[in-house]
Structures are given as C-alpha cells and as structure tokens.
Amino acid sequence: MTFYRTTRLMLSSAAILSFASSAFALDGNDLLKKINNIYSAQGASLAADSVDVSGTTVTFKGSSFKAAGSPDGVKLGDITMTGVGEAGGGYTIDEVSFPDVAATKDGLTINAAGLKMDGVEVPADADKSDLGSMFFYKSAHAGAVSVTKDGTKVFAISNADASMTKRPDNSGLDFDAKVNGVAVDLSAVNDPQSKLAIEQLNLKQLDGVIAMKGGWELAPGKIDITEYSFDFKDIGKLNIALSLSGYTPAFAKSLQEALKTVRSNPNQQDAQQSAGLAMLGLLQQLTFNSAQIRFDDASITSRALEFAGKQQGVTGKQLADTLKAMTPIMMAQLNIPELQNAVSTAVSAYLDNPKSLTINASPDKPVPLPMIIGAAMGAPNSIPNVIGLKVSSND
C-alpha cells in the first residue's frame, strides 16, 4: 500500500513538472517577432525556416537577413542563442553565436568567422523612448574577416570587438569598438595614375587599426564621440571627435520614421524632397557642442610632398615653401584676418616639421545647429566666431 501511494505521488509530481515545463517553455517565435520589431524601424528583417527551442537554448534554423533597400536577403544559417530568459515581456540572452560566413557573388568572396554577442537584451516594446526599449548587448566579437576579389585578398581584419555599458542610474550608456589588423591591398589597382601614386607613396599594403569610443546621455540627447580614429602604419592617425545634444530616443525614432517613409514611397523623387524637409525640421532639435579633427603624421606628408613636387618638377621642400606662401593669399579671400593668421602659422609650422595638425571647434556655449547652417548660407565669414574655430599644429 505504501509502495502504491509512493508510486502515485511520483507519477503525479512528474505530471505536474511536465505541465509546468510546457506552460513556461520559451516562445521562440515571439523572440523572433520582438527582434524584428527592432529591425523594422530600420527597414530590415530577420527570417528563419524554423525556430527550435530546447530548454533555454533557442535556434533560428536556416535564418536570413534582409537589409533596407536590398532586393535579396543574405543567408546566415543557424543562429544559436543560449541562456535565453524572459524579462518583463522581453528577453535576455547570455550568448548569440552566428555561423561562419562564406559568400561569393560576382567574383567577390566574403569570409567571416567567430561572430558572437554576449549579454544581449531584447526589449518587450521597442517603441518606448527609454533605455529599456533599446536593443542592447554587453559585448560583440568578430574573428578574422576577409574580402577576396577574383582570387586576390583585397581587404581583411584580424578581429573586432565592441562593448556597451549602461550607466548605473540608467541615464545613458558608454560604448567603444576596435577593429584590429585592418589590411588593405592596393597593389592590384589598374588605373595608371592611381597605380603610380600608390607606388610612389608606398601605399600598396595598408596596415592599421580603427577605433571608436563615446557615450550617450538620453535625457538631453547628448552624444559624445571622443574617438573615431584611423591609425595606419607609415601613414598617420586621423581622429575625429564630436559632441552634439538633442539626439534623444524620440529624435532617433522620428529620424527612423522619416527614413521609413522614404523607403515605402514608390516615387523616390517626391520621397527625397519630403525627406529633405523632414530633416530640416529635425535638425532644429540639435545643438552643436564641439568638434575636433586631428592628424598625427607618420611620414605620409613628406612622401606626399615629394610625389606632388616631382609631378611639377620641383623638390618636396620647394613645394612646401610654395604652399606656405600661397596659404595666406588663399585664406585672405575669406576676409577673416584672425583665422587667416592662425591657419597660415599652423600650416607653415606643419610643413616645416610634420608632426600634427588640429582643427578644433569649441564655442563658448552650445550653438543650435540651425544657427550654424544659417551662418554658412548667409555669412560664411562668421562661421569661425560662431563655432569657436581654431587651427594649430605640432601641439
């Protein structure tokens, strides 16, 4: 009798657990739907032949991705998501891994390996204007990527990493990305003039790193890109920094809606005109805080002077002296004496000893973007004062 009661209890418990497991099983199709809610704002979509759910692992089998404006989708294969859990109507995913890519079209082959994302958050509602309504990942990684044209590798990277970090008070996020081992092969260029320039400037094989770093504060919509750099061996490092306010989640959504309207309009000419007007309206909301463009030379300047001078029958130094003499004359046409002197001094010092050249715009207080556009159209010579433009070298 005791054995009978025990057996019945065990069978009942198994039935309850089986029912609970079934009732709380992950809805893989709902996960795919919510991911597409994010992509739809950009005019893109993710499709799958089938969705497989096994415990906390969800697999999109035979998946394909279609970007905005592209007539054909890109086949991705099986996308595997592990550690999937529901969170407030949305989903959290420990890791998303993609199959290696090997695609060939019109003699162009693209290979990519080691593609994955960690700490992914898929929002329940992508239409809200807060941090919780955005697609988020803690880190993303790509292994080796290469592009081959007619059997010759023309572009490759060793690896790439990106990360995002939410601020403790959820007021915004910080991000950074780095692409290592960027290799570009220009030796196969056929145009005679371009080929000559590439050889003389020693640019047949480019080797460098691309990096980006910044942050976004949601309430004021302040985007600070502190680094967007291209650093190539024996060429130099170009870094761009920019700070704007007004790029709020609501602004981003309005921008996406404007682009979506353009894509859906069969009459592209009318669509482009409407988009132009919409963009002018949106620009009213943006404010310029600061910007900087800086180039640190790594020998490309001297090679460029020698090459250009040779084309004109002079030495690199003679060409540099000519440019130094011409700069004040060209700048005088702008009728901005202060800027003319600063640019002439900076260019002269840089050409004498190429180290760095910096263009910096830092107004005393943030300037509405429409004011800058208006100044550029009505009084171009006022721009330096409006944005606090300064030029310097070797600093």
Coordinates of C-alpha atoms in Angstrom, one line a residue:
M1 CA 0.0 0.0 0.0
T2 CA 2.8 2.3 0.9
F3 CA 4.5 1.4 -2.4
Y4 CA 1.3 2.2 -4.3
R5 CA 0.9 5.6 -2.7
T6 CA 4.6 6.5 -3.3
T7 CA 4.3 5.5 -6.9
R8 CA 1.2 7.5 -7.4
L9 CA 2.8 10.5 -5.8
M10 CA 5.8 10.2 -8.0
L11 CA 3.7 10.0 -11.2
S12 CA 1.6 13.0 -10.1
S13 CA 4.7 15.0 -9.4
A14 CA 6.1 14.1 -12.8
A15 CA 2.9 15.2 -14.5
I16 CA 2.9 18.5 -12.6
L17 CA 6.5 19.1 -13.5
S18 CA 5.8 18.2 -17.2
F19 CA 2.9 20.6 -17.3
A20 CA 4.9 23.4 -15.7
S21 CA 7.7 22.8 -18.1
S22 CA 5.3 23.0 -21.0
A23 CA 3.5 26.1 -19.6
F24 CA 6.7 28.0 -19.1
A25 CA 8.6 26.9 -22.2
L26 CA 10.2 29.8 -24.1
D27 CA 8.3 31.1 -27.1
G28 CA 11.0 31.2 -29.8
N29 CA 8.6 32.7 -32.4
D30 CA 7.8 35.6 -30.0
L31 CA 11.6 36.2 -29.6
L32 CA 12.0 36.4 -33.4
K33 CA 9.0 38.7 -33.6
K34 CA 10.4 41.1 -31.0
I35 CA 13.8 41.1 -32.7
N36 CA 12.0 42.1 -35.9
N37 CA 10.2 44.9 -34.1
I38 CA 13.6 46.4 -33.6
Y39 CA 14.8 45.8 -37.2
S40 CA 11.5 47.0 -38.8
A41 CA 12.3 50.6 -37.7
Q42 CA 15.4 50.4 -39.9
G43 CA 13.5 48.7 -42.8
A44 CA 15.3 45.4 -42.2
S45 CA 14.1 41.9 -41.2
L46 CA 15.3 38.6 -39.9
A47 CA 13.6 35.4 -41.1
A48 CA 14.0 31.7 -40.2
D49 CA 12.9 28.5 -41.8
S50 CA 12.1 27.2 -38.3
V51 CA 12.5 28.0 -34.7
D52 CA 13.8 25.3 -32.3
V53 CA 13.6 25.6 -28.5
S54 CA 15.4 23.3 -26.2
G55 CA 15.4 24.3 -22.5
T56 CA 17.0 27.8 -22.5
T57 CA 18.5 27.4 -26.0
V58 CA 16.7 28.9 -29.0
T59 CA 17.9 28.3 -32.5
F60 CA 16.8 30.1 -35.6
K61 CA 17.3 27.5 -38.3
G62 CA 18.0 28.5 -41.9
S63 CA 18.0 32.2 -41.0
S64 CA 18.4 35.0 -43.4
F65 CA 18.7 38.8 -43.1
K66 CA 17.3 41.4 -45.4
A67 CA 18.7 44.9 -45.1
A68 CA 16.8 48.1 -46.1
G69 CA 16.9 48.8 -49.8
S70 CA 18.3 45.4 -50.6
P71 CA 16.3 43.2 -53.0
D72 CA 17.8 40.0 -51.8
G73 CA 18.3 38.6 -48.3
V74 CA 21.6 37.3 -47.0
K75 CA 21.6 33.7 -45.9
L76 CA 23.1 33.3 -42.4
G77 CA 22.4 29.7 -41.5
D78 CA 21.6 28.6 -37.9
I79 CA 21.7 31.3 -35.2
T80 CA 22.1 29.8 -31.8
M81 CA 21.1 31.7 -28.6
T82 CA 22.0 30.2 -25.3
G83 CA 20.9 31.2 -21.8
V84 CA 17.6 32.7 -23.0
G85 CA 15.2 34.0 -20.4
E86 CA 12.1 36.1 -20.3
A87 CA 12.4 39.6 -18.7
G88 CA 9.4 41.9 -18.4
G89 CA 7.9 40.8 -21.7
G90 CA 11.2 41.0 -23.4
Y91 CA 14.2 38.6 -23.4
T92 CA 17.8 38.3 -22.1
I93 CA 20.3 36.1 -23.9
D94 CA 23.6 35.1 -22.5
E95 CA 25.2 34.5 -25.9
V96 CA 24.2 34.7 -29.5
S97 CA 26.5 32.8 -31.9
F98 CA 26.4 33.0 -35.7
P99 CA 27.7 30.5 -38.2
D100 CA 30.8 31.3 -40.1
V101 CA 30.1 33.3 -43.3
A102 CA 31.4 32.3 -46.7
A103 CA 29.6 34.1 -49.5
T104 CA 30.6 34.6 -53.2
K105 CA 28.9 36.8 -55.7
D106 CA 30.2 38.4 -59.0
G107 CA 33.8 37.3 -58.2
L108 CA 33.7 38.8 -54.7
T109 CA 34.1 36.4 -51.8
I110 CA 33.5 37.4 -48.1
N111 CA 34.6 35.1 -45.3
A112 CA 33.9 35.8 -41.6
A113 CA 34.4 33.7 -38.5
G114 CA 33.9 33.9 -34.8
L115 CA 30.8 36.1 -34.8
K116 CA 29.0 36.4 -31.5
M117 CA 27.3 38.7 -29.0
D118 CA 27.1 38.4 -25.2
G119 CA 24.8 39.9 -22.6
V120 CA 22.0 40.6 -25.2
E121 CA 18.7 42.3 -24.1
V122 CA 15.7 42.3 -26.5
P123 CA 13.0 44.8 -25.3
A124 CA 9.4 44.0 -24.9
D125 CA 8.4 47.3 -26.6
A126 CA 10.8 48.9 -29.0
D127 CA 8.6 52.0 -29.4
K128 CA 9.2 53.5 -26.0
S129 CA 11.8 56.2 -25.6
D130 CA 13.9 54.9 -22.8
L131 CA 17.0 52.7 -22.3
G132 CA 14.9 49.6 -21.6
S133 CA 13.3 49.8 -25.1
M134 CA 16.6 49.6 -26.9
F135 CA 18.4 46.5 -28.3
F136 CA 21.4 46.2 -26.0
Y137 CA 24.5 43.9 -25.8
K138 CA 27.4 43.9 -23.4
S139 CA 30.0 42.8 -26.0
A140 CA 30.2 41.7 -29.6
H141 CA 33.1 39.9 -31.3
A142 CA 34.2 39.0 -34.8
G143 CA 37.2 36.9 -35.7
A144 CA 39.0 37.0 -38.9
V145 CA 37.2 38.7 -41.8
S146 CA 38.4 38.8 -45.4
V147 CA 37.2 40.1 -48.8
T148 CA 38.7 38.4 -51.9
K149 CA 38.2 39.7 -55.4
D150 CA 38.9 37.3 -58.3
G151 CA 41.3 35.2 -56.1
T152 CA 43.2 38.2 -54.6
K153 CA 42.6 39.2 -51.0
V154 CA 41.9 43.0 -51.1
F155 CA 40.7 43.6 -47.5
A156 CA 41.0 41.8 -44.2
I157 CA 40.8 42.3 -40.4
S158 CA 42.3 40.2 -37.7
N159 CA 39.4 40.7 -35.3
A160 CA 37.0 43.2 -34.0
D161 CA 35.4 43.9 -30.5
A162 CA 32.7 46.2 -29.3
S163 CA 31.1 46.8 -26.0
M164 CA 28.3 48.8 -24.4
T165 CA 27.9 49.7 -20.7
K166 CA 24.8 51.1 -19.1
R167 CA 25.3 53.8 -16.6
P168 CA 24.4 52.9 -13.0
D169 CA 21.4 55.3 -13.0
N170 CA 20.2 54.2 -16.4
S171 CA 20.7 57.8 -17.7
G172 CA 22.7 56.6 -20.7
L173 CA 25.4 54.3 -21.9
D174 CA 29.0 54.3 -22.9
F175 CA 30.4 52.4 -25.9
D176 CA 33.7 51.5 -27.5
A177 CA 34.8 49.4 -30.5
K178 CA 38.1 48.4 -32.0
V179 CA 39.0 46.7 -35.3
N180 CA 42.4 45.2 -35.3
G181 CA 44.7 44.2 -38.1
V182 CA 43.0 46.1 -40.8
A183 CA 44.8 45.2 -44.0
V184 CA 44.1 46.7 -47.4
D185 CA 45.9 45.6 -50.6
L186 CA 46.0 48.3 -53.3
S187 CA 48.6 46.6 -55.4
A188 CA 46.0 45.3 -57.9
V189 CA 44.8 48.8 -58.8
N190 CA 44.8 49.1 -62.6
D191 CA 44.4 52.8 -63.3
P192 CA 47.9 54.0 -64.4
Q193 CA 47.8 57.4 -62.5
S194 CA 46.4 55.8 -59.3
K195 CA 48.9 52.9 -59.5
L196 CA 51.8 55.4 -59.8
A197 CA 50.6 57.4 -56.8
I198 CA 50.1 54.2 -54.7
E199 CA 53.7 53.0 -55.6
Q200 CA 55.3 56.4 -55.0
L201 CA 53.5 57.0 -51.7
N202 CA 54.2 53.4 -50.6
L203 CA 50.6 52.6 -50.1
K204 CA 50.4 49.2 -51.8
Q205 CA 49.8 47.4 -48.4
L206 CA 47.9 49.3 -45.7
D207 CA 48.1 48.0 -42.1
G208 CA 46.2 49.7 -39.3
V209 CA 43.6 49.9 -36.5
I210 CA 40.2 51.5 -36.4
A211 CA 38.8 52.6 -33.0
M212 CA 35.7 54.3 -31.7
K213 CA 34.7 55.4 -28.2
G214 CA 32.0 57.6 -26.7
G215 CA 28.8 57.9 -24.7
W216 CA 25.2 58.8 -24.9
E217 CA 23.2 60.6 -22.3
L218 CA 19.5 60.0 -23.1
A219 CA 17.6 62.9 -21.4
P220 CA 19.5 65.8 -23.2
G221 CA 20.3 63.5 -26.1
K222 CA 24.0 64.3 -25.7
I223 CA 26.3 62.2 -27.8
D224 CA 30.0 62.5 -27.1
I225 CA 32.2 60.7 -29.6
T226 CA 35.6 61.2 -28.0
E227 CA 37.4 59.0 -30.5
Y228 CA 36.8 57.9 -34.0
S229 CA 40.3 57.1 -35.3
F230 CA 42.0 55.5 -38.3
D231 CA 45.6 54.7 -37.4
F232 CA 47.7 53.2 -40.2
K233 CA 51.4 52.3 -40.1
D234 CA 53.7 54.7 -42.0
I235 CA 50.8 57.0 -42.8
G236 CA 49.4 58.5 -39.6
K237 CA 46.5 58.7 -37.3
L238 CA 43.3 60.6 -38.1
N239 CA 41.0 61.2 -35.2
I240 CA 37.6 62.8 -35.2
A241 CA 35.7 63.9 -32.0
L242 CA 32.2 65.3 -32.0
S243 CA 29.7 66.3 -29.3
L244 CA 26.0 67.0 -30.1
S245 CA 22.9 67.5 -27.9
G246 CA 19.3 66.9 -28.8
Y247 CA 19.8 63.3 -30.2
T248 CA 17.2 61.9 -27.8
P249 CA 15.5 58.5 -28.3
A250 CA 12.4 60.4 -29.5
F251 CA 14.6 62.2 -32.1
A252 CA 16.1 58.9 -33.2
K253 CA 12.6 57.4 -33.6
S254 CA 11.5 60.4 -35.7
L255 CA 14.5 60.0 -37.9
Q256 CA 13.8 56.3 -38.4
E257 CA 10.2 57.1 -39.3
A258 CA 11.3 59.7 -41.8
L259 CA 13.6 57.2 -43.5
K260 CA 10.9 54.5 -43.4
T261 CA 8.5 56.8 -45.2
V262 CA 11.1 57.5 -47.9
R263 CA 11.7 53.7 -48.4
S264 CA 8.0 53.0 -48.7
N265 CA 7.2 55.7 -51.2
P266 CA 7.4 54.3 -54.8
N267 CA 8.0 57.8 -56.2
Q268 CA 11.6 58.3 -54.9
Q269 CA 11.9 61.9 -56.2
D270 CA 9.0 63.0 -54.2
A271 CA 10.2 60.9 -51.3
Q272 CA 13.6 62.5 -51.3
Q273 CA 12.1 66.0 -51.3
S274 CA 9.8 65.2 -48.4
A275 CA 12.7 63.6 -46.5
G276 CA 14.8 66.8 -47.1
L277 CA 12.0 68.9 -45.5
A278 CA 11.6 66.5 -42.6
M279 CA 15.4 66.5 -42.0
L280 CA 15.4 70.3 -41.8
G281 CA 12.7 70.1 -39.2
L282 CA 14.6 67.5 -37.2
L283 CA 17.8 69.5 -37.3
Q284 CA 16.1 72.2 -35.4
Q285 CA 16.3 70.0 -32.4
L286 CA 20.1 69.5 -32.5
T287 CA 22.8 71.6 -30.7
F288 CA 26.5 71.7 -31.6
N289 CA 28.8 71.4 -28.6
S290 CA 32.2 70.8 -30.0
A291 CA 34.2 69.0 -32.6
Q292 CA 37.9 68.3 -33.4
I293 CA 39.8 66.8 -36.3
R294 CA 43.4 65.9 -35.6
F295 CA 46.0 64.2 -37.8
D296 CA 49.3 62.9 -36.4
D297 CA 51.7 62.3 -39.2
A298 CA 53.8 59.1 -39.5
S299 CA 55.8 60.0 -42.6
I300 CA 53.0 60.3 -45.3
T301 CA 53.3 64.1 -45.5
S302 CA 56.9 64.1 -46.6
R303 CA 56.2 61.4 -49.2
A304 CA 53.2 63.3 -50.5
L305 CA 55.2 66.5 -50.9
E306 CA 58.0 64.6 -52.7
F307 CA 55.5 62.9 -55.0
A308 CA 53.5 66.1 -55.8
G309 CA 56.6 68.1 -56.2
K310 CA 58.0 65.6 -58.7
Q311 CA 54.9 66.0 -60.8
Q312 CA 55.7 69.7 -61.0
G313 CA 59.4 69.4 -61.5
V314 CA 60.4 70.6 -58.0
T315 CA 61.6 69.1 -54.8
G316 CA 59.3 68.3 -51.8
K317 CA 60.8 71.2 -49.9
Q318 CA 60.3 73.6 -52.7
L319 CA 56.7 72.6 -53.0
A320 CA 56.3 73.1 -49.2
D321 CA 57.7 76.6 -49.5
T322 CA 55.3 77.4 -52.3
L323 CA 52.3 76.1 -50.2
K324 CA 53.4 78.2 -47.3
A325 CA 53.5 81.3 -49.4
M326 CA 50.1 80.6 -51.0
T327 CA 48.2 79.8 -47.9
P328 CA 47.9 83.4 -46.6
I329 CA 46.7 84.5 -50.1
M330 CA 44.0 81.8 -50.3
M331 CA 42.9 82.5 -46.8
A332 CA 42.6 86.2 -47.4
Q333 CA 39.7 85.6 -49.7
L334 CA 37.6 84.6 -46.7
N335 CA 38.1 88.0 -45.1
I336 CA 38.7 86.6 -41.6
P337 CA 42.1 88.0 -40.6
E338 CA 42.3 86.2 -37.2
L339 CA 41.7 82.8 -38.9
Q340 CA 44.0 83.7 -41.8
N341 CA 46.9 84.2 -39.4
A342 CA 46.2 81.1 -37.4
V343 CA 45.9 78.8 -40.4
S344 CA 49.0 80.3 -42.1
T345 CA 51.0 79.9 -38.9
A346 CA 49.8 76.3 -38.4
V347 CA 50.4 75.2 -42.0
S348 CA 53.8 76.8 -42.1
A349 CA 54.9 75.1 -38.9
Y350 CA 53.5 71.7 -40.0
L351 CA 55.1 71.8 -43.5
D352 CA 58.5 72.6 -41.9
N353 CA 58.2 69.8 -39.4
P354 CA 55.2 67.5 -40.0
K355 CA 54.0 66.2 -36.6
S356 CA 50.3 67.0 -36.1
L357 CA 47.6 69.3 -37.5
T358 CA 44.5 70.1 -35.4
I359 CA 41.2 71.8 -36.3
N360 CA 39.2 72.5 -33.2
A361 CA 35.7 74.0 -32.9
S362 CA 34.7 74.8 -29.3
P363 CA 32.1 77.6 -28.9
D364 CA 31.8 79.4 -25.6
K365 CA 28.4 77.8 -25.2
P366 CA 26.5 75.2 -27.3
V367 CA 25.1 76.6 -30.6
P368 CA 21.8 75.4 -32.2
L369 CA 22.6 73.7 -35.5
P370 CA 20.2 75.9 -37.5
M371 CA 22.2 78.9 -36.4
I372 CA 25.4 77.3 -37.9
I373 CA 23.5 76.4 -41.1
G374 CA 22.1 79.9 -41.4
A375 CA 25.6 81.5 -40.9
A376 CA 27.0 79.2 -43.5
M377 CA 24.4 80.3 -46.0
G378 CA 24.2 84.0 -45.2
A379 CA 27.5 85.0 -43.7
P380 CA 30.2 82.3 -44.2
N381 CA 32.9 84.5 -42.8
S382 CA 31.1 84.5 -39.4
I383 CA 31.4 80.7 -39.0
P384 CA 34.8 80.7 -37.1
N385 CA 33.3 83.0 -34.5
V386 CA 30.0 81.2 -34.2
I387 CA 31.7 77.8 -33.6
G388 CA 34.9 79.0 -32.0
L389 CA 37.1 77.6 -34.8
K390 CA 40.8 77.3 -34.1
V391 CA 43.7 75.7 -36.1
S392 CA 47.0 74.6 -34.6
S393 CA 49.9 72.3 -35.4
N394 CA 52.6 70.3 -33.7
D395 CA 50.9 70.5 -30.3

